[in-house]
Amino acid sequence: MARFTEELRHAADPIYQAIFKHPFVRGIAEGTLSKEQLIHYVKQDFEYLNAYIRIYGIAISRCDCRQTTALFNEQISFILNSETHPHQNFCDVAGVAYEELQGYPLAPSANHYIRHMLNVAHEGGLEDIVAALLPCPWTYTEIGQRLLEEVQPEKSHPFYEWMHFYGDRESGVTVQLRRLLDEWAEGLPPARKKRLMEHFLTSCQLEYMFWDMAFTLEDWPVSLVAAEGVGR
């Protein structure tokens, strides 16, 4: 009998396949992304990962064992201290300083994704949180692995570091989160599993939308400029 996370991955396969074919992901493979697309991605992903850290914090507040607490705490440290490397790769190619791309407003798709995860975190339990968080590391791991196999990049490839950062993490947090979710899903009634599936698939769809947002330089439809003197 298939494990629960295998069922999730099977249900989400059309989304995964669409992500693999997305022009931003293809642009990583081919080294053809524009400076503006790289900058927009980093601006949005910096804020997304800040929210991801907060959601791990909410998960820690729900933990009743040190082992799970330690896993989530390690992931906070990973985001703060390690996941800056692929951002730096994009910044180096774009010719901008990473510090210049921090603190920008969220584009619509990034805002939607963050609100989805925060809503799940505040309204659900640990299994809900993990179901919503899992598509991010899982899709990136598979993207990295596929690109390494397809491109077999030399060090001269502009996104060599990005591909290796994600593609070399086969036994990383994805495996650990899947193990937790499979364990917690055992014995759950069908209605609860269906709800977890909905969280997972929504996050997968929003992963696709995040790539699309970066590629199209998505912004809000009406540009707003703060009125001079407001608050005085």
mmCIF file of C-alpha atoms in Angstrom:
data_model
loop_
_atom_site.group_PDB
_atom_site.id
_atom_site.type_symbol
_atom_site.label_atom_id
_atom_site.label_comp_id
_atom_site.label_asym_id
_atom_site.label_seq_id
_atom_site.Cartn_x
_atom_site.Cartn_y
_atom_site.Cartn_z
ATOM 1 C CA MET A 1 0.000 0.000 0.000
ATOM 2 C CA ALA A 2 1.352 3.422 -0.964
ATOM 3 C CA ARG A 3 2.504 5.739 1.779
ATOM 4 C CA PHE A 4 0.490 8.929 2.187
ATOM 5 C CA THR A 5 3.209 11.183 0.792
ATOM 6 C CA GLU A 6 3.479 8.914 -2.260
ATOM 7 C CA GLU A 7 -0.234 9.542 -2.816
ATOM 8 C CA LEU A 8 0.390 13.279 -2.490
ATOM 9 C CA ARG A 9 3.229 13.198 -5.021
ATOM 10 C CA HIS A 10 1.152 11.159 -7.478
ATOM 11 C CA ALA A 11 -1.777 13.565 -7.232
ATOM 12 C CA ALA A 12 0.528 16.562 -7.724
ATOM 13 C CA ASP A 13 2.494 15.115 -10.642
ATOM 14 C CA PRO A 14 0.820 17.305 -13.315
ATOM 15 C CA ILE A 15 1.879 20.372 -11.318
ATOM 16 C CA TYR A 16 5.428 19.063 -10.884
ATOM 17 C CA GLN A 17 5.697 18.394 -14.609
ATOM 18 C CA ALA A 18 4.459 21.910 -15.375
ATOM 19 C CA ILE A 19 7.054 23.345 -12.981
ATOM 20 C CA PHE A 20 9.855 21.364 -14.635
ATOM 21 C CA LYS A 21 8.819 22.859 -17.998
ATOM 22 C CA HIS A 22 8.264 26.405 -16.733
ATOM 23 C CA PRO A 23 10.322 29.013 -18.628
ATOM 24 C CA PHE A 24 11.978 30.287 -15.447
ATOM 25 C CA VAL A 25 13.201 26.785 -14.591
ATOM 26 C CA ARG A 26 14.230 26.301 -18.222
ATOM 27 C CA GLY A 27 16.029 29.624 -17.964
ATOM 28 C CA ILE A 28 18.071 28.250 -15.062
ATOM 29 C CA ALA A 29 18.977 25.214 -17.162
ATOM 30 C CA GLU A 30 19.919 27.310 -20.172
ATOM 31 C CA GLY A 31 21.452 30.226 -18.286
ATOM 32 C CA THR A 32 19.207 32.692 -20.107
ATOM 33 C CA LEU A 33 17.320 34.498 -17.319
ATOM 34 C CA SER A 34 17.413 38.270 -17.414
ATOM 35 C CA LYS A 35 18.816 40.471 -14.665
ATOM 36 C CA GLU A 36 15.311 41.768 -13.929
ATOM 37 C CA GLN A 37 13.876 38.254 -13.530
ATOM 38 C CA LEU A 38 16.652 37.200 -11.144
ATOM 39 C CA ILE A 39 16.226 40.349 -9.074
ATOM 40 C CA HIS A 40 12.455 39.944 -8.863
ATOM 41 C CA TYR A 41 12.832 36.325 -7.773
ATOM 42 C CA VAL A 42 15.322 37.163 -5.011
ATOM 43 C CA LYS A 43 13.263 40.082 -3.707
ATOM 44 C CA GLN A 44 10.211 37.862 -3.370
ATOM 45 C CA ASP A 45 11.946 34.726 -2.137
ATOM 46 C CA PHE A 46 13.734 36.657 0.607
ATOM 47 C CA GLU A 47 10.347 37.659 2.037
ATOM 48 C CA TYR A 48 8.872 34.213 1.395
ATOM 49 C CA LEU A 49 11.654 32.544 3.384
ATOM 50 C CA ASN A 50 11.175 35.032 6.212
ATOM 51 C CA ALA A 51 7.572 33.845 6.408
ATOM 52 C CA TYR A 52 8.679 30.215 6.144
ATOM 53 C CA ILE A 53 10.820 30.741 9.245
ATOM 54 C CA ARG A 54 7.837 32.144 11.139
ATOM 55 C CA ILE A 55 5.735 29.133 10.166
ATOM 56 C CA TYR A 56 8.424 26.774 11.459
ATOM 57 C CA GLY A 57 8.233 28.785 14.687
ATOM 58 C CA ILE A 58 4.503 28.149 14.884
ATOM 59 C CA ALA A 59 5.182 24.456 14.278
ATOM 60 C CA ILE A 60 7.702 24.416 17.140
ATOM 61 C CA SER A 61 5.053 25.857 19.460
ATOM 62 C CA ARG A 62 2.856 22.834 18.670
ATOM 63 C CA CYS A 63 5.569 20.190 19.189
ATOM 64 C CA ASP A 64 5.432 17.768 22.099
ATOM 65 C CA CYS A 65 8.757 16.028 21.516
ATOM 66 C CA ARG A 66 12.311 17.341 21.320
ATOM 67 C CA GLN A 67 13.220 15.407 18.192
ATOM 68 C CA THR A 68 10.599 17.153 16.077
ATOM 69 C CA THR A 69 11.390 20.484 17.717
ATOM 70 C CA ALA A 70 15.049 19.987 16.829
ATOM 71 C CA LEU A 71 14.206 19.232 13.191
ATOM 72 C CA PHE A 72 12.199 22.428 12.787
ATOM 73 C CA ASN A 73 14.836 24.444 14.634
ATOM 74 C CA GLU A 74 17.542 23.057 12.318
ATOM 75 C CA GLN A 75 15.509 24.159 9.320
ATOM 76 C CA ILE A 76 15.240 27.692 10.673
ATOM 77 C CA SER A 77 19.026 27.732 10.989
ATOM 78 C CA PHE A 78 19.392 26.303 7.480
ATOM 79 C CA ILE A 79 17.266 29.066 5.964
ATOM 80 C CA LEU A 80 19.081 31.779 7.896
ATOM 81 C CA ASN A 81 22.608 30.533 7.280
ATOM 82 C CA SER A 82 22.632 28.303 4.188
ATOM 83 C CA GLU A 83 19.748 29.115 1.850
ATOM 84 C CA THR A 84 21.301 32.504 1.223
ATOM 85 C CA HIS A 85 23.786 30.756 -1.113
ATOM 86 C CA PRO A 86 21.428 30.192 -4.076
ATOM 87 C CA HIS A 87 20.187 33.764 -3.649
ATOM 88 C CA GLN A 88 23.791 34.938 -3.784
ATOM 89 C CA ASN A 89 24.302 32.948 -7.009
ATOM 90 C CA PHE A 90 21.390 34.797 -8.635
ATOM 91 C CA CYS A 91 22.656 38.136 -7.297
ATOM 92 C CA ASP A 92 26.167 37.504 -8.633
ATOM 93 C CA VAL A 93 24.796 36.746 -12.098
ATOM 94 C CA ALA A 94 22.539 39.829 -11.963
ATOM 95 C CA GLY A 95 25.430 41.978 -10.750
ATOM 96 C CA VAL A 96 23.670 43.300 -7.647
ATOM 97 C CA ALA A 97 24.360 43.088 -3.912
ATOM 98 C CA TYR A 98 22.073 40.717 -2.003
ATOM 99 C CA GLU A 99 21.526 43.348 0.698
ATOM 100 C CA GLU A 100 19.974 45.671 -1.889
ATOM 101 C CA LEU A 101 17.156 43.208 -2.603
ATOM 102 C CA GLN A 102 15.773 42.811 0.907
ATOM 103 C CA GLY A 103 12.669 44.370 2.421
ATOM 104 C CA TYR A 104 10.550 44.829 -0.713
ATOM 105 C CA PRO A 105 6.737 44.517 -0.865
ATOM 106 C CA LEU A 106 5.217 41.184 -1.804
ATOM 107 C CA ALA A 107 3.920 40.600 -5.305
ATOM 108 C CA PRO A 108 0.405 39.075 -5.531
ATOM 109 C CA SER A 109 1.451 35.427 -5.951
ATOM 110 C CA ALA A 110 4.043 35.577 -3.180
ATOM 111 C CA ASN A 111 1.496 37.240 -0.908
ATOM 112 C CA HIS A 112 -1.065 34.530 -1.736
ATOM 113 C CA TYR A 113 1.420 31.749 -1.007
ATOM 114 C CA ILE A 114 2.481 33.198 2.338
ATOM 115 C CA ARG A 115 -1.123 33.831 3.438
ATOM 116 C CA HIS A 116 -2.064 30.279 2.507
ATOM 117 C CA MET A 117 0.705 28.821 4.684
ATOM 118 C CA LEU A 118 0.027 31.179 7.580
ATOM 119 C CA ASN A 119 -3.687 30.377 7.511
ATOM 120 C CA VAL A 120 -2.948 26.652 7.588
ATOM 121 C CA ALA A 121 -0.442 27.135 10.419
ATOM 122 C CA HIS A 122 -2.815 29.157 12.580
ATOM 123 C CA GLU A 123 -5.900 27.040 11.952
ATOM 124 C CA GLY A 124 -4.454 23.508 11.773
ATOM 125 C CA GLY A 125 -2.195 21.077 13.588
ATOM 126 C CA LEU A 126 1.321 19.904 12.905
ATOM 127 C CA GLU A 127 0.267 17.576 10.130
ATOM 128 C CA ASP A 128 -1.492 20.470 8.363
ATOM 129 C CA ILE A 129 1.593 22.674 8.658
ATOM 130 C CA VAL A 130 3.912 20.026 7.251
ATOM 131 C CA ALA A 131 1.521 19.274 4.379
ATOM 132 C CA ALA A 132 1.596 22.961 3.411
ATOM 133 C CA LEU A 133 5.363 23.356 3.856
ATOM 134 C CA LEU A 134 6.474 20.165 2.104
ATOM 135 C CA PRO A 135 6.051 21.195 -1.561
ATOM 136 C CA CYS A 136 8.726 23.883 -1.294
ATOM 137 C CA PRO A 137 11.710 21.648 -0.443
ATOM 138 C CA TRP A 138 10.309 18.701 -2.406
ATOM 139 C CA THR A 139 9.857 20.562 -5.698
ATOM 140 C CA TYR A 140 13.221 22.320 -5.391
ATOM 141 C CA THR A 141 15.016 19.039 -4.719
ATOM 142 C CA GLU A 142 13.468 17.424 -7.787
ATOM 143 C CA ILE A 143 14.191 20.490 -9.928
ATOM 144 C CA GLY A 144 17.821 20.474 -8.834
ATOM 145 C CA GLN A 145 18.220 16.749 -9.455
ATOM 146 C CA ARG A 146 16.644 16.953 -12.908
ATOM 147 C CA LEU A 147 18.740 19.912 -13.944
ATOM 148 C CA LEU A 148 21.966 18.277 -12.760
ATOM 149 C CA GLU A 149 21.126 15.141 -14.742
ATOM 150 C CA GLU A 150 20.041 17.031 -17.845
ATOM 151 C CA VAL A 151 22.562 19.868 -17.942
ATOM 152 C CA GLN A 152 25.536 18.235 -16.196
ATOM 153 C CA PRO A 153 26.783 21.782 -15.665
ATOM 154 C CA GLU A 154 30.414 22.797 -15.772
ATOM 155 C CA LYS A 155 31.570 25.316 -13.183
ATOM 156 C CA SER A 156 31.375 27.953 -15.900
ATOM 157 C CA HIS A 157 27.565 27.594 -16.038
ATOM 158 C CA PRO A 158 26.059 30.737 -14.461
ATOM 159 C CA PHE A 159 23.745 28.687 -12.228
ATOM 160 C CA TYR A 160 26.135 25.853 -11.385
ATOM 161 C CA GLU A 161 25.948 26.635 -7.648
ATOM 162 C CA TRP A 162 22.147 26.915 -7.647
ATOM 163 C CA MET A 163 21.696 23.536 -9.329
ATOM 164 C CA HIS A 164 24.126 21.791 -7.005
ATOM 165 C CA PHE A 165 22.731 23.442 -3.885
ATOM 166 C CA TYR A 166 19.295 21.923 -4.476
ATOM 167 C CA GLY A 167 20.191 18.891 -6.560
ATOM 168 C CA ASP A 168 22.691 17.507 -4.052
ATOM 169 C CA ARG A 169 20.155 17.546 -1.179
ATOM 170 C CA GLU A 170 18.551 14.167 -1.947
ATOM 171 C CA SER A 171 18.440 13.088 1.719
ATOM 172 C CA GLY A 172 17.646 16.525 3.102
ATOM 173 C CA VAL A 173 14.584 17.878 4.869
ATOM 174 C CA THR A 174 12.157 16.503 2.265
ATOM 175 C CA VAL A 175 12.808 12.945 3.435
ATOM 176 C CA GLN A 176 12.412 13.923 7.087
ATOM 177 C CA LEU A 177 9.192 15.859 6.564
ATOM 178 C CA ARG A 178 7.758 13.044 4.468
ATOM 179 C CA ARG A 179 8.557 10.567 7.223
ATOM 180 C CA LEU A 180 6.769 12.719 9.794
ATOM 181 C CA LEU A 181 3.707 13.249 7.624
ATOM 182 C CA ASP A 182 3.458 9.560 6.747
ATOM 183 C CA GLU A 183 3.612 8.705 10.449
ATOM 184 C CA TRP A 184 1.015 11.294 11.450
ATOM 185 C CA ALA A 185 -1.328 10.370 8.579
ATOM 186 C CA GLU A 186 -1.599 6.737 9.665
ATOM 187 C CA GLY A 187 -5.038 6.080 11.055
ATOM 188 C CA LEU A 188 -6.440 9.481 10.122
ATOM 189 C CA PRO A 189 -9.990 9.407 8.746
ATOM 190 C CA PRO A 190 -10.426 10.012 5.012
ATOM 191 C CA ALA A 191 -11.772 13.536 5.568
ATOM 192 C CA ARG A 192 -8.599 14.603 7.383
ATOM 193 C CA LYS A 193 -6.374 13.083 4.711
ATOM 194 C CA LYS A 194 -8.391 14.894 2.064
ATOM 195 C CA ARG A 195 -7.789 18.171 3.889
ATOM 196 C CA LEU A 196 -4.040 17.519 4.062
ATOM 197 C CA MET A 197 -4.083 16.713 0.355
ATOM 198 C CA GLU A 198 -5.768 20.071 -0.309
ATOM 199 C CA HIS A 199 -3.055 21.930 1.649
ATOM 200 C CA PHE A 200 -0.327 20.110 -0.261
ATOM 201 C CA LEU A 201 -1.828 20.610 -3.715
ATOM 202 C CA THR A 202 -2.536 24.288 -3.055
ATOM 203 C CA SER A 203 1.097 24.825 -2.078
ATOM 204 C CA CYS A 204 2.202 22.984 -5.233
ATOM 205 C CA GLN A 205 0.030 25.239 -7.380
ATOM 206 C CA LEU A 206 1.483 28.273 -5.611
ATOM 207 C CA GLU A 207 5.003 26.985 -6.226
ATOM 208 C CA TYR A 208 4.203 27.113 -9.946
ATOM 209 C CA MET A 209 2.731 30.585 -9.545
ATOM 210 C CA PHE A 210 5.858 31.758 -7.726
ATOM 211 C CA TRP A 211 8.046 30.757 -10.677
ATOM 212 C CA ASP A 212 5.604 32.447 -13.036
ATOM 213 C CA MET A 213 5.583 35.592 -10.896
ATOM 214 C CA ALA A 214 9.375 35.817 -11.141
ATOM 215 C CA PHE A 215 9.440 35.173 -14.883
ATOM 216 C CA THR A 216 6.735 37.718 -15.750
ATOM 217 C CA LEU A 217 7.901 40.311 -13.188
ATOM 218 C CA GLU A 218 4.417 40.167 -11.682
ATOM 219 C CA ASP A 219 3.265 43.203 -9.719
ATOM 220 C CA TRP A 220 -0.012 44.595 -8.463
ATOM 221 C CA PRO A 221 -2.243 45.935 -11.268
ATOM 222 C CA VAL A 222 -2.354 49.514 -9.983
ATOM 223 C CA SER A 223 0.858 51.268 -9.001
ATOM 224 C CA LEU A 224 0.592 53.216 -5.744
ATOM 225 C CA VAL A 225 2.812 56.075 -4.640
ATOM 226 C CA ALA A 226 2.541 57.208 -1.033
ATOM 227 C CA ALA A 227 0.898 60.623 -0.849
ATOM 228 C CA GLU A 228 3.311 63.310 0.257
ATOM 229 C CA GLY A 229 2.666 64.445 3.782
ATOM 230 C CA VAL A 230 0.475 61.522 4.840
ATOM 231 C CA GLY A 231 0.699 60.995 8.602
ATOM 232 C CA ARG A 232 1.976 64.473 9.346
#
